[in-house]
């Protein structure tokens, strides 16, 4: 489990790509401080397992399903990546529940400055926007963000100066692809409403009557 609070911007040092899988090596002195074999590290929001490490680098395998479902196959040596270690049981929860299981890849449609923030419109499928609500949470390339606006085919998020500087989202240009993980709790609720209405008291009418 992760929180979407990016700890470091790492750099891709090596890539081994086969037809359907990858092995990546990332440079980062921060997330290697207490790493162990088998640890989970979120790379651009994708939960990967450490298979080898030094005091400056981590190596991780990327399986075929992850290659297909994420933007990791677009990486090149030298590219920056968002990194976060799995949350310890006694850690502070600064973002929201992030599984590191990417739903799909979205595309940046527009970036515009608004006062001290930068608003970004990100194209999503209608299926994914059904899990999004204004003021709800979403994970973009591993960064926990608040949704400010939702349309049928895109959402708008806002980056404060700190997030713009301390994550790779500030570097991404219009047309760039980003990993999307919608809110985990919201997905469970929507799934229950779609598939469990005959078995559960929790329906849309029930939630509305109780203020949700």
Phi, psi and omega in degrees: 000139179237176180242348183082011174263104186294130182269328185200153168261111178269177180231132176292119181260331180205148178223133171237112184247127169258188183298319186234007183214169182215160167230125182239145174240128185240135175269128174192121179279341185280309184282355176269000186303317183230026186289150175225157176302136180090354178295153176264132177231133175272120178248111188051038177085004181256122179287117179235158183254131180287123179251345178199147178205158169233188179284356180231349187220153176233139175242136184218146176269147177238116185279166186305316182298322179290323176300317182290323191268353186232179177265010183297331181291348179271355182291152175226159178303132182099347181289144175277150178220145173284137181231141173211132173283154176300148185287128175287157183299332181258017182276165177275139183262093187269340183248246174213177182294116180235123183273338186080017178250102187289133178281318184190177176254129176254171181234136177287121181265324185202145173229134180210138177284138175224105185056239182266010183243168172236119178272137181231126173266130182236123181288131176226161173288160178297328177299318181286322180294341177293342177266002186250139176225150175302136183074004175275178183257149174210151178250122180244115183049039176085004182256124177286123183224160178260134178280129179258336183205145180229129169241177184294336184233008176198161173235158177244130176237166182232136177253124170285165182305321181297313180294322178300322184275323190264004175229170181280353182297327177295336181273342186286140182256167176302133183097348179288152180259142183227148177283136183241127167234114179283169187300126185297315181295318179299321180296320178296319180295313180298318179298319179296317180295323181285321191247348187239019184295330181283344186248349188231151174284345185277099178239174177299318179295320179298314179297319180296320181294335182255019170089013180260000000 
